């Protein structure tokens, strides 16, 4: 009974601390949460990578979404990384003009992205999952964030839910909204711990210096974010730039997704455990 009581008090203490921290950050930065720029002046060129494995149901919509992003056409390169798909992913993607399609043997998302980074010609790299859709101004808002501080090495967007018809989908709408707000508040203490796939942009130089994504980690977007923060550089989150992702509609699918997230997070924590409580890393 004493153990249960101690565990309960520990959880309550951590919860109150985090709740108080988020409230303080919200109050202090409430006027800055949705600030963004739609300026098209001096925007850099970007290569957008779309890793895809058996995504025939969603790849067309994703490509259309990326093509329709409001960004100067000659500054936007789109590369579909077909990771050895066995369905019609390549055939569907090939129907689109002015995009590059790279077909390679199946080796996983992280390895595909690393391959794409080497093939990309531009100074910034965008990553978009093959089941995501975007508001037209999302990319221009994200790219303007890099102008704010030369130490910003990555910028991510607010991820929202695309499919909201089922009860599980509706519950995830609440979850994703809270996650987006929490991630924005963590930006103010330089603690954005993940750059999720629906829409995140990196400096290509940064990715090359870090030798790309960790192909052994189940959540490569979490692990890479931690490596960026280790360098005492910044990750920004643009709350007004919205990307929509297709979420699991069945409990079993949801469970497997969250299990992968948790295991990948534990892998990352183990790899970077030396950062805990250390002021060396900011």
PDB file of C-alpha atoms in Angstrom:
ATOM      1  CA  UNK A   1       0.000   0.000   0.000  1.00  0.00           C
ATOM      2  CA  UNK A   2       2.880   2.379   0.802  1.00  0.00           C
ATOM      3  CA  UNK A   3       4.363   1.760  -2.666  1.00  0.00           C
ATOM      4  CA  UNK A   4       1.040   2.558  -4.357  1.00  0.00           C
ATOM      5  CA  UNK A   5       0.684   5.721  -2.277  1.00  0.00           C
ATOM      6  CA  UNK A   6       4.224   6.813  -3.132  1.00  0.00           C
ATOM      7  CA  UNK A   7       3.680   6.142  -6.828  1.00  0.00           C
ATOM      8  CA  UNK A   8       0.408   8.072  -6.738  1.00  0.00           C
ATOM      9  CA  UNK A   9       2.061  11.073  -5.067  1.00  0.00           C
ATOM     10  CA  UNK A  10       4.926  10.970  -7.584  1.00  0.00           C
ATOM     11  CA  UNK A  11       2.532  11.006 -10.543  1.00  0.00           C
ATOM     12  CA  UNK A  12       0.480  13.825  -8.998  1.00  0.00           C
ATOM     13  CA  UNK A  13       3.616  15.896  -8.341  1.00  0.00           C
ATOM     14  CA  UNK A  14       4.872  15.508 -11.909  1.00  0.00           C
ATOM     15  CA  UNK A  15       1.413  16.293 -13.288  1.00  0.00           C
ATOM     16  CA  UNK A  16       1.067  19.477 -11.219  1.00  0.00           C
ATOM     17  CA  UNK A  17       4.569  20.570 -12.214  1.00  0.00           C
ATOM     18  CA  UNK A  18       3.903  20.089 -15.941  1.00  0.00           C
ATOM     19  CA  UNK A  19       0.463  21.688 -15.721  1.00  0.00           C
ATOM     20  CA  UNK A  20       1.944  24.721 -13.962  1.00  0.00           C
ATOM     21  CA  UNK A  21       4.817  24.940 -16.455  1.00  0.00           C
ATOM     22  CA  UNK A  22       2.486  24.898 -19.468  1.00  0.00           C
ATOM     23  CA  UNK A  23       0.168  27.478 -17.897  1.00  0.00           C
ATOM     24  CA  UNK A  24       3.130  29.765 -17.200  1.00  0.00           C
ATOM     25  CA  UNK A  25       4.449  29.406 -20.763  1.00  0.00           C
ATOM     26  CA  UNK A  26       0.962  29.992 -22.183  1.00  0.00           C
ATOM     27  CA  UNK A  27       0.425  33.146 -20.143  1.00  0.00           C
ATOM     28  CA  UNK A  28       3.877  34.539 -20.912  1.00  0.00           C
ATOM     29  CA  UNK A  29       3.701  33.895 -24.668  1.00  0.00           C
ATOM     30  CA  UNK A  30      -0.046  34.114 -25.355  1.00  0.00           C
ATOM     31  CA  UNK A  31       0.339  37.013 -27.831  1.00  0.00           C
ATOM     32  CA  UNK A  32       2.964  35.188 -29.866  1.00  0.00           C
ATOM     33  CA  UNK A  33       1.347  31.784 -30.378  1.00  0.00           C
ATOM     34  CA  UNK A  34      -0.063  32.336 -33.856  1.00  0.00           C
ATOM     35  CA  UNK A  35       2.373  34.887 -35.251  1.00  0.00           C
ATOM     36  CA  UNK A  36       3.472  34.053 -38.776  1.00  0.00           C
ATOM     37  CA  UNK A  37       4.670  35.674 -41.966  1.00  0.00           C
ATOM     38  CA  UNK A  38       3.381  35.122 -45.491  1.00  0.00           C
ATOM     39  CA  UNK A  39       6.217  37.054 -47.104  1.00  0.00           C
ATOM     40  CA  UNK A  40       7.587  35.576 -50.336  1.00  0.00           C
ATOM     41  CA  UNK A  41      10.718  37.713 -50.276  1.00  0.00           C
ATOM     42  CA  UNK A  42      14.114  36.026 -49.950  1.00  0.00           C
ATOM     43  CA  UNK A  43      12.700  32.558 -49.425  1.00  0.00           C
ATOM     44  CA  UNK A  44      15.200  29.745 -50.047  1.00  0.00           C
ATOM     45  CA  UNK A  45      14.840  26.756 -52.357  1.00  0.00           C
ATOM     46  CA  UNK A  46      13.486  23.553 -50.845  1.00  0.00           C
ATOM     47  CA  UNK A  47      13.427  19.889 -51.808  1.00  0.00           C
ATOM     48  CA  UNK A  48      10.371  18.074 -50.442  1.00  0.00           C
ATOM     49  CA  UNK A  49      10.839  14.354 -49.834  1.00  0.00           C
ATOM     50  CA  UNK A  50       7.823  12.021 -49.778  1.00  0.00           C
ATOM     51  CA  UNK A  51       8.839   8.536 -48.587  1.00  0.00           C
ATOM     52  CA  UNK A  52       6.253   5.968 -49.664  1.00  0.00           C
ATOM     53  CA  UNK A  53       5.779   2.247 -49.151  1.00  0.00           C
ATOM     54  CA  UNK A  54       2.525   0.728 -50.452  1.00  0.00           C
ATOM     55  CA  UNK A  55       0.623   4.023 -50.251  1.00  0.00           C
ATOM     56  CA  UNK A  56      -1.591   3.631 -53.323  1.00  0.00           C
ATOM     57  CA  UNK A  57      -4.675   4.839 -51.421  1.00  0.00           C
ATOM     58  CA  UNK A  58      -3.211   8.173 -50.342  1.00  0.00           C
ATOM     59  CA  UNK A  59      -0.145   9.020 -52.461  1.00  0.00           C
ATOM     60  CA  UNK A  60      -2.084  10.913 -55.158  1.00  0.00           C
ATOM     61  CA  UNK A  61      -3.742  13.204 -52.625  1.00  0.00           C
ATOM     62  CA  UNK A  62      -0.439  13.865 -50.883  1.00  0.00           C
ATOM     63  CA  UNK A  63       1.371  14.742 -54.122  1.00  0.00           C
ATOM     64  CA  UNK A  64      -1.467  17.051 -55.163  1.00  0.00           C
ATOM     65  CA  UNK A  65      -1.335  18.712 -51.763  1.00  0.00           C
ATOM     66  CA  UNK A  66       2.418  19.338 -52.034  1.00  0.00           C
ATOM     67  CA  UNK A  67       2.127  20.608 -55.620  1.00  0.00           C
ATOM     68  CA  UNK A  68      -0.589  23.057 -54.538  1.00  0.00           C
ATOM     69  CA  UNK A  69       1.431  24.497 -51.656  1.00  0.00           C
ATOM     70  CA  UNK A  70       1.791  28.255 -52.123  1.00  0.00           C
ATOM     71  CA  UNK A  71       5.496  28.530 -52.902  1.00  0.00           C
ATOM     72  CA  UNK A  72       7.508  29.778 -55.864  1.00  0.00           C
ATOM     73  CA  UNK A  73       7.545  26.875 -58.332  1.00  0.00           C
ATOM     74  CA  UNK A  74      11.175  27.162 -59.391  1.00  0.00           C
ATOM     75  CA  UNK A  75      12.209  27.024 -55.731  1.00  0.00           C
ATOM     76  CA  UNK A  76      10.300  23.814 -54.952  1.00  0.00           C
ATOM     77  CA  UNK A  77      11.591  20.357 -55.867  1.00  0.00           C
ATOM     78  CA  UNK A  78       9.333  17.364 -55.161  1.00  0.00           C
ATOM     79  CA  UNK A  79      10.859  13.902 -54.804  1.00  0.00           C
ATOM     80  CA  UNK A  80       8.808  10.743 -54.207  1.00  0.00           C
ATOM     81  CA  UNK A  81      10.920   8.009 -52.629  1.00  0.00           C
ATOM     82  CA  UNK A  82       9.280   4.730 -53.595  1.00  0.00           C
ATOM     83  CA  UNK A  83      10.632   2.317 -50.995  1.00  0.00           C
ATOM     84  CA  UNK A  84      10.131  -0.920 -52.920  1.00  0.00           C
ATOM     85  CA  UNK A  85       6.322  -0.719 -52.986  1.00  0.00           C
ATOM     86  CA  UNK A  86       4.516  -3.821 -54.254  1.00  0.00           C
ATOM     87  CA  UNK A  87       1.234  -2.043 -55.033  1.00  0.00           C
ATOM     88  CA  UNK A  88       0.438   0.782 -57.502  1.00  0.00           C
ATOM     89  CA  UNK A  89       2.254   3.544 -55.602  1.00  0.00           C
ATOM     90  CA  UNK A  90       4.874   4.055 -58.326  1.00  0.00           C
ATOM     91  CA  UNK A  91       2.327   3.896 -61.136  1.00  0.00           C
ATOM     92  CA  UNK A  92       0.095   6.506 -59.497  1.00  0.00           C
ATOM     93  CA  UNK A  93       2.994   8.826 -58.682  1.00  0.00           C
ATOM     94  CA  UNK A  94       4.297   8.558 -62.257  1.00  0.00           C
ATOM     95  CA  UNK A  95       1.124  10.203 -63.554  1.00  0.00           C
ATOM     96  CA  UNK A  96       2.208  13.540 -62.086  1.00  0.00           C
ATOM     97  CA  UNK A  97       4.438  15.881 -64.070  1.00  0.00           C
ATOM     98  CA  UNK A  98       7.380  17.920 -62.786  1.00  0.00           C
ATOM     99  CA  UNK A  99       8.181  15.627 -59.864  1.00  0.00           C
ATOM    100  CA  UNK A 100      11.010  13.151 -59.421  1.00  0.00           C
ATOM    101  CA  UNK A 101      10.368   9.518 -58.572  1.00  0.00           C
ATOM    102  CA  UNK A 102      13.164   7.441 -57.117  1.00  0.00           C
ATOM    103  CA  UNK A 103      12.466   3.719 -56.791  1.00  0.00           C
ATOM    104  CA  UNK A 104      14.752   1.724 -54.517  1.00  0.00           C
ATOM    105  CA  UNK A 105      14.722  -1.631 -52.702  1.00  0.00           C
ATOM    106  CA  UNK A 106      12.716  -1.621 -49.497  1.00  0.00           C
ATOM    107  CA  UNK A 107      14.892  -0.525 -46.576  1.00  0.00           C
ATOM    108  CA  UNK A 108      12.630   1.568 -44.369  1.00  0.00           C
ATOM    109  CA  UNK A 109      11.589   5.196 -44.081  1.00  0.00           C
ATOM    110  CA  UNK A 110      14.752   6.552 -42.438  1.00  0.00           C
ATOM    111  CA  UNK A 111      17.053   4.953 -45.001  1.00  0.00           C
ATOM    112  CA  UNK A 112      14.853   6.224 -47.837  1.00  0.00           C
ATOM    113  CA  UNK A 113      15.028   9.758 -46.459  1.00  0.00           C
ATOM    114  CA  UNK A 114      18.810   9.567 -46.187  1.00  0.00           C
ATOM    115  CA  UNK A 115      18.942   8.478 -49.811  1.00  0.00           C
ATOM    116  CA  UNK A 116      16.701  11.387 -50.763  1.00  0.00           C
ATOM    117  CA  UNK A 117      18.802  13.906 -48.853  1.00  0.00           C
ATOM    118  CA  UNK A 118      21.808  12.984 -50.978  1.00  0.00           C
ATOM    119  CA  UNK A 119      19.762  13.308 -54.160  1.00  0.00           C
ATOM    120  CA  UNK A 120      18.127  16.637 -53.258  1.00  0.00           C
ATOM    121  CA  UNK A 121      19.546  19.717 -54.953  1.00  0.00           C
ATOM    122  CA  UNK A 122      18.299  22.470 -52.620  1.00  0.00           C
ATOM    123  CA  UNK A 123      19.548  23.965 -49.355  1.00  0.00           C
ATOM    124  CA  UNK A 124      16.446  23.045 -47.352  1.00  0.00           C
ATOM    125  CA  UNK A 125      14.832  19.619 -46.998  1.00  0.00           C
ATOM    126  CA  UNK A 126      11.136  19.141 -46.325  1.00  0.00           C
ATOM    127  CA  UNK A 127       9.740  15.805 -45.185  1.00  0.00           C
ATOM    128  CA  UNK A 128       6.119  14.867 -45.876  1.00  0.00           C
ATOM    129  CA  UNK A 129       4.549  11.485 -45.084  1.00  0.00           C
ATOM    130  CA  UNK A 130       2.664   9.841 -47.948  1.00  0.00           C
ATOM    131  CA  UNK A 131      -0.726  10.081 -46.208  1.00  0.00           C
ATOM    132  CA  UNK A 132      -0.756  13.790 -45.368  1.00  0.00           C
ATOM    133  CA  UNK A 133      -2.446  16.918 -46.683  1.00  0.00           C
ATOM    134  CA  UNK A 134      -1.774  20.591 -46.096  1.00  0.00           C
ATOM    135  CA  UNK A 135      -3.306  24.020 -46.014  1.00  0.00           C
ATOM    136  CA  UNK A 136      -1.912  25.954 -48.976  1.00  0.00           C
ATOM    137  CA  UNK A 137      -0.037  28.497 -46.868  1.00  0.00           C
ATOM    138  CA  UNK A 138       1.560  25.927 -44.543  1.00  0.00           C
ATOM    139  CA  UNK A 139       4.945  25.756 -46.273  1.00  0.00           C
ATOM    140  CA  UNK A 140       5.417  29.499 -46.680  1.00  0.00           C
ATOM    141  CA  UNK A 141       4.668  29.999 -42.976  1.00  0.00           C
ATOM    142  CA  UNK A 142       7.171  27.308 -42.013  1.00  0.00           C
ATOM    143  CA  UNK A 143       9.906  28.684 -44.272  1.00  0.00           C
ATOM    144  CA  UNK A 144       9.517  32.237 -42.961  1.00  0.00           C
ATOM    145  CA  UNK A 145      10.267  30.933 -39.470  1.00  0.00           C
ATOM    146  CA  UNK A 146      13.882  30.292 -40.462  1.00  0.00           C
ATOM    147  CA  UNK A 147      14.370  34.046 -40.913  1.00  0.00           C
ATOM    148  CA  UNK A 148      13.837  34.687 -37.199  1.00  0.00           C
ATOM    149  CA  UNK A 149      17.078  33.195 -35.903  1.00  0.00           C
ATOM    150  CA  UNK A 150      20.153  31.709 -37.634  1.00  0.00           C
ATOM    151  CA  UNK A 151      20.288  29.038 -34.902  1.00  0.00           C
ATOM    152  CA  UNK A 152      16.964  27.543 -36.031  1.00  0.00           C
ATOM    153  CA  UNK A 153      17.837  24.271 -37.762  1.00  0.00           C
ATOM    154  CA  UNK A 154      14.366  22.774 -38.141  1.00  0.00           C
ATOM    155  CA  UNK A 155      10.768  23.962 -38.192  1.00  0.00           C
ATOM    156  CA  UNK A 156       7.721  21.762 -37.801  1.00  0.00           C
ATOM    157  CA  UNK A 157       3.998  22.316 -38.271  1.00  0.00           C
ATOM    158  CA  UNK A 158       0.806  21.688 -36.331  1.00  0.00           C
ATOM    159  CA  UNK A 159      -0.422  18.175 -37.118  1.00  0.00           C
ATOM    160  CA  UNK A 160      -4.191  17.751 -37.299  1.00  0.00           C
ATOM    161  CA  UNK A 161      -6.473  14.787 -38.028  1.00  0.00           C
ATOM    162  CA  UNK A 162      -7.754  14.248 -41.585  1.00  0.00           C
ATOM    163  CA  UNK A 163     -10.235  11.396 -41.027  1.00  0.00           C
ATOM    164  CA  UNK A 164     -12.671  12.275 -38.255  1.00  0.00           C
ATOM    165  CA  UNK A 165     -15.692  10.072 -38.962  1.00  0.00           C
ATOM    166  CA  UNK A 166     -15.151   7.319 -36.385  1.00  0.00           C
ATOM    167  CA  UNK A 167     -15.242   7.727 -32.613  1.00  0.00           C
ATOM    168  CA  UNK A 168     -11.554   6.842 -32.426  1.00  0.00           C
ATOM    169  CA  UNK A 169     -10.798   9.480 -35.052  1.00  0.00           C
ATOM    170  CA  UNK A 170     -12.758  12.119 -33.103  1.00  0.00           C
ATOM    171  CA  UNK A 171     -10.887  11.269 -29.911  1.00  0.00           C
ATOM    172  CA  UNK A 172      -7.591  11.685 -31.745  1.00  0.00           C
ATOM    173  CA  UNK A 173      -8.695  15.160 -32.883  1.00  0.00           C
ATOM    174  CA  UNK A 174      -8.607  16.195 -29.216  1.00  0.00           C
ATOM    175  CA  UNK A 175      -5.309  14.413 -28.671  1.00  0.00           C
ATOM    176  CA  UNK A 176      -3.567  15.941 -31.692  1.00  0.00           C
ATOM    177  CA  UNK A 177      -4.836  19.433 -30.827  1.00  0.00           C
ATOM    178  CA  UNK A 178      -3.411  19.174 -27.304  1.00  0.00           C
ATOM    179  CA  UNK A 179      -0.129  17.794 -28.648  1.00  0.00           C
ATOM    180  CA  UNK A 180       0.193  20.716 -31.073  1.00  0.00           C
ATOM    181  CA  UNK A 181      -0.366  23.264 -28.317  1.00  0.00           C
ATOM    182  CA  UNK A 182       2.060  21.518 -25.963  1.00  0.00           C
ATOM    183  CA  UNK A 183       4.704  21.333 -28.680  1.00  0.00           C
ATOM    184  CA  UNK A 184       4.348  25.053 -29.366  1.00  0.00           C
ATOM    185  CA  UNK A 185       4.728  25.886 -25.677  1.00  0.00           C
ATOM    186  CA  UNK A 186       7.819  23.686 -25.443  1.00  0.00           C
ATOM    187  CA  UNK A 187       9.374  25.776 -28.215  1.00  0.00           C
ATOM    188  CA  UNK A 188       9.744  28.655 -25.755  1.00  0.00           C
ATOM    189  CA  UNK A 189      12.117  26.605 -23.614  1.00  0.00           C
ATOM    190  CA  UNK A 190      13.844  25.070 -26.662  1.00  0.00           C
ATOM    191  CA  UNK A 191      12.422  21.619 -26.005  1.00  0.00           C
ATOM    192  CA  UNK A 192      10.550  20.622 -29.161  1.00  0.00           C
ATOM    193  CA  UNK A 193      11.440  16.954 -28.941  1.00  0.00           C
ATOM    194  CA  UNK A 194      10.088  15.710 -32.288  1.00  0.00           C
ATOM    195  CA  UNK A 195       9.865  16.915 -35.886  1.00  0.00           C
ATOM    196  CA  UNK A 196       6.906  14.843 -37.158  1.00  0.00           C
ATOM    197  CA  UNK A 197       6.528  13.591 -40.720  1.00  0.00           C
ATOM    198  CA  UNK A 198       3.361  15.375 -41.914  1.00  0.00           C
ATOM    199  CA  UNK A 199       5.417  18.518 -42.539  1.00  0.00           C
ATOM    200  CA  UNK A 200       8.834  19.347 -41.122  1.00  0.00           C
ATOM    201  CA  UNK A 201      11.671  21.258 -42.762  1.00  0.00           C
ATOM    202  CA  UNK A 202      15.393  21.066 -42.046  1.00  0.00           C
ATOM    203  CA  UNK A 203      18.520  22.789 -43.217  1.00  0.00           C
ATOM    204  CA  UNK A 204      20.211  20.328 -45.547  1.00  0.00           C
ATOM    205  CA  UNK A 205      23.587  21.229 -44.067  1.00  0.00           C
ATOM    206  CA  UNK A 206      22.329  20.167 -40.647  1.00  0.00           C
ATOM    207  CA  UNK A 207      21.103  16.798 -41.900  1.00  0.00           C
ATOM    208  CA  UNK A 208      24.417  16.150 -43.629  1.00  0.00           C
ATOM    209  CA  UNK A 209      26.441  17.092 -40.551  1.00  0.00           C
ATOM    210  CA  UNK A 210      24.298  14.769 -38.428  1.00  0.00           C
ATOM    211  CA  UNK A 211      24.606  12.005 -41.050  1.00  0.00           C
ATOM    212  CA  UNK A 212      20.866  11.920 -41.610  1.00  0.00           C
ATOM    213  CA  UNK A 213      18.179   9.938 -39.833  1.00  0.00           C
ATOM    214  CA  UNK A 214      18.887   6.965 -37.575  1.00  0.00           C
ATOM    215  CA  UNK A 215      17.627   3.920 -39.498  1.00  0.00           C
ATOM    216  CA  UNK A 216      17.811   1.771 -36.344  1.00  0.00           C
ATOM    217  CA  UNK A 217      15.337   3.925 -34.415  1.00  0.00           C
ATOM    218  CA  UNK A 218      11.605   3.218 -34.647  1.00  0.00           C
ATOM    219  CA  UNK A 219      10.845   6.949 -34.428  1.00  0.00           C
ATOM    220  CA  UNK A 220      13.528   8.616 -36.513  1.00  0.00           C
ATOM    221  CA  UNK A 221      11.810  12.013 -36.259  1.00  0.00           C
ATOM    222  CA  UNK A 222      12.144  12.002 -32.447  1.00  0.00           C
ATOM    223  CA  UNK A 223      15.753  10.849 -32.409  1.00  0.00           C
ATOM    224  CA  UNK A 224      16.868  13.441 -34.973  1.00  0.00           C
ATOM    225  CA  UNK A 225      15.221  16.245 -32.993  1.00  0.00           C
ATOM    226  CA  UNK A 226      17.212  15.248 -29.917  1.00  0.00           C
ATOM    227  CA  UNK A 227      20.450  15.333 -31.899  1.00  0.00           C
ATOM    228  CA  UNK A 228      19.628  18.837 -33.119  1.00  0.00           C
ATOM    229  CA  UNK A 229      18.953  19.997 -29.564  1.00  0.00           C
ATOM    230  CA  UNK A 230      22.227  18.452 -28.376  1.00  0.00           C
ATOM    231  CA  UNK A 231      23.990  20.968 -30.605  1.00  0.00           C
ATOM    232  CA  UNK A 232      22.319  23.758 -28.612  1.00  0.00           C
ATOM    233  CA  UNK A 233      20.463  24.762 -31.757  1.00  0.00           C
ATOM    234  CA  UNK A 234      16.769  25.432 -32.064  1.00  0.00           C
ATOM    235  CA  UNK A 235      13.662  23.730 -33.402  1.00  0.00           C
ATOM    236  CA  UNK A 236      10.665  25.969 -33.994  1.00  0.00           C
ATOM    237  CA  UNK A 237       7.027  24.959 -34.184  1.00  0.00           C
ATOM    238  CA  UNK A 238       4.675  27.027 -36.379  1.00  0.00           C
ATOM    239  CA  UNK A 239       1.247  26.571 -34.802  1.00  0.00           C
ATOM    240  CA  UNK A 240      -0.556  28.311 -37.661  1.00  0.00           C
ATOM    241  CA  UNK A 241       0.942  26.020 -40.332  1.00  0.00           C
ATOM    242  CA  UNK A 242      -1.424  23.058 -40.490  1.00  0.00           C
ATOM    243  CA  UNK A 243      -0.795  19.593 -41.892  1.00  0.00           C
ATOM    244  CA  UNK A 244      -3.441  16.854 -41.785  1.00  0.00           C
ATOM    245  CA  UNK A 245      -2.606  13.197 -41.318  1.00  0.00           C
ATOM    246  CA  UNK A 246      -4.634  10.008 -41.692  1.00  0.00           C
ATOM    247  CA  UNK A 247      -4.925   8.420 -38.245  1.00  0.00           C
ATOM    248  CA  UNK A 248      -5.789   4.805 -37.344  1.00  0.00           C
ATOM    249  CA  UNK A 249      -9.513   4.061 -37.301  1.00  0.00           C
ATOM    250  CA  UNK A 250      -9.276   0.682 -35.621  1.00  0.00           C
ATOM    251  CA  UNK A 251      -8.116   0.101 -32.074  1.00  0.00           C
ATOM    252  CA  UNK A 252      -5.553  -2.549 -33.087  1.00  0.00           C
ATOM    253  CA  UNK A 253      -3.933  -0.199 -35.613  1.00  0.00           C
ATOM    254  CA  UNK A 254      -3.915   2.615 -33.065  1.00  0.00           C
ATOM    255  CA  UNK A 255      -2.296   0.338 -30.473  1.00  0.00           C
ATOM    256  CA  UNK A 256       0.489  -0.751 -32.835  1.00  0.00           C
ATOM    257  CA  UNK A 257       1.175   2.871 -33.821  1.00  0.00           C
ATOM    258  CA  UNK A 258       1.414   4.066 -30.216  1.00  0.00           C
ATOM    259  CA  UNK A 259       3.509   1.070 -29.222  1.00  0.00           C
ATOM    260  CA  UNK A 260       5.983   1.991 -31.981  1.00  0.00           C
ATOM    261  CA  UNK A 261       6.026   5.608 -30.807  1.00  0.00           C
ATOM    262  CA  UNK A 262       6.679   4.579 -27.203  1.00  0.00           C
ATOM    263  CA  UNK A 263       9.388   2.067 -28.076  1.00  0.00           C
ATOM    264  CA  UNK A 264      11.079   4.587 -30.361  1.00  0.00           C
ATOM    265  CA  UNK A 265      10.909   7.184 -27.607  1.00  0.00           C
ATOM    266  CA  UNK A 266      12.543   4.748 -25.185  1.00  0.00           C
ATOM    267  CA  UNK A 267      15.258   4.006 -27.766  1.00  0.00           C
ATOM    268  CA  UNK A 268      15.899   7.721 -28.092  1.00  0.00           C
ATOM    269  CA  UNK A 269      15.939   8.268 -24.349  1.00  0.00           C
ATOM    270  CA  UNK A 270      18.451   5.458 -23.888  1.00  0.00           C
ATOM    271  CA  UNK A 271      20.679   6.829 -26.661  1.00  0.00           C
ATOM    272  CA  UNK A 272      20.620  10.360 -25.237  1.00  0.00           C
ATOM    273  CA  UNK A 273      20.314   9.599 -21.521  1.00  0.00           C
ATOM    274  CA  UNK A 274      23.386  11.720 -20.821  1.00  0.00           C
ATOM    275  CA  UNK A 275      21.348  14.860 -21.571  1.00  0.00           C
ATOM    276  CA  UNK A 276      19.023  14.346 -18.613  1.00  0.00           C
ATOM    277  CA  UNK A 277      19.617  17.057 -16.007  1.00  0.00           C
ATOM    278  CA  UNK A 278      22.685  18.385 -17.817  1.00  0.00           C
ATOM    279  CA  UNK A 279      23.028  22.103 -18.563  1.00  0.00           C
ATOM    280  CA  UNK A 280      25.688  21.283 -21.167  1.00  0.00           C
ATOM    281  CA  UNK A 281      23.018  20.802 -23.810  1.00  0.00           C
ATOM    282  CA  UNK A 282      20.840  23.790 -22.946  1.00  0.00           C
TER     283      UNK A 282
END
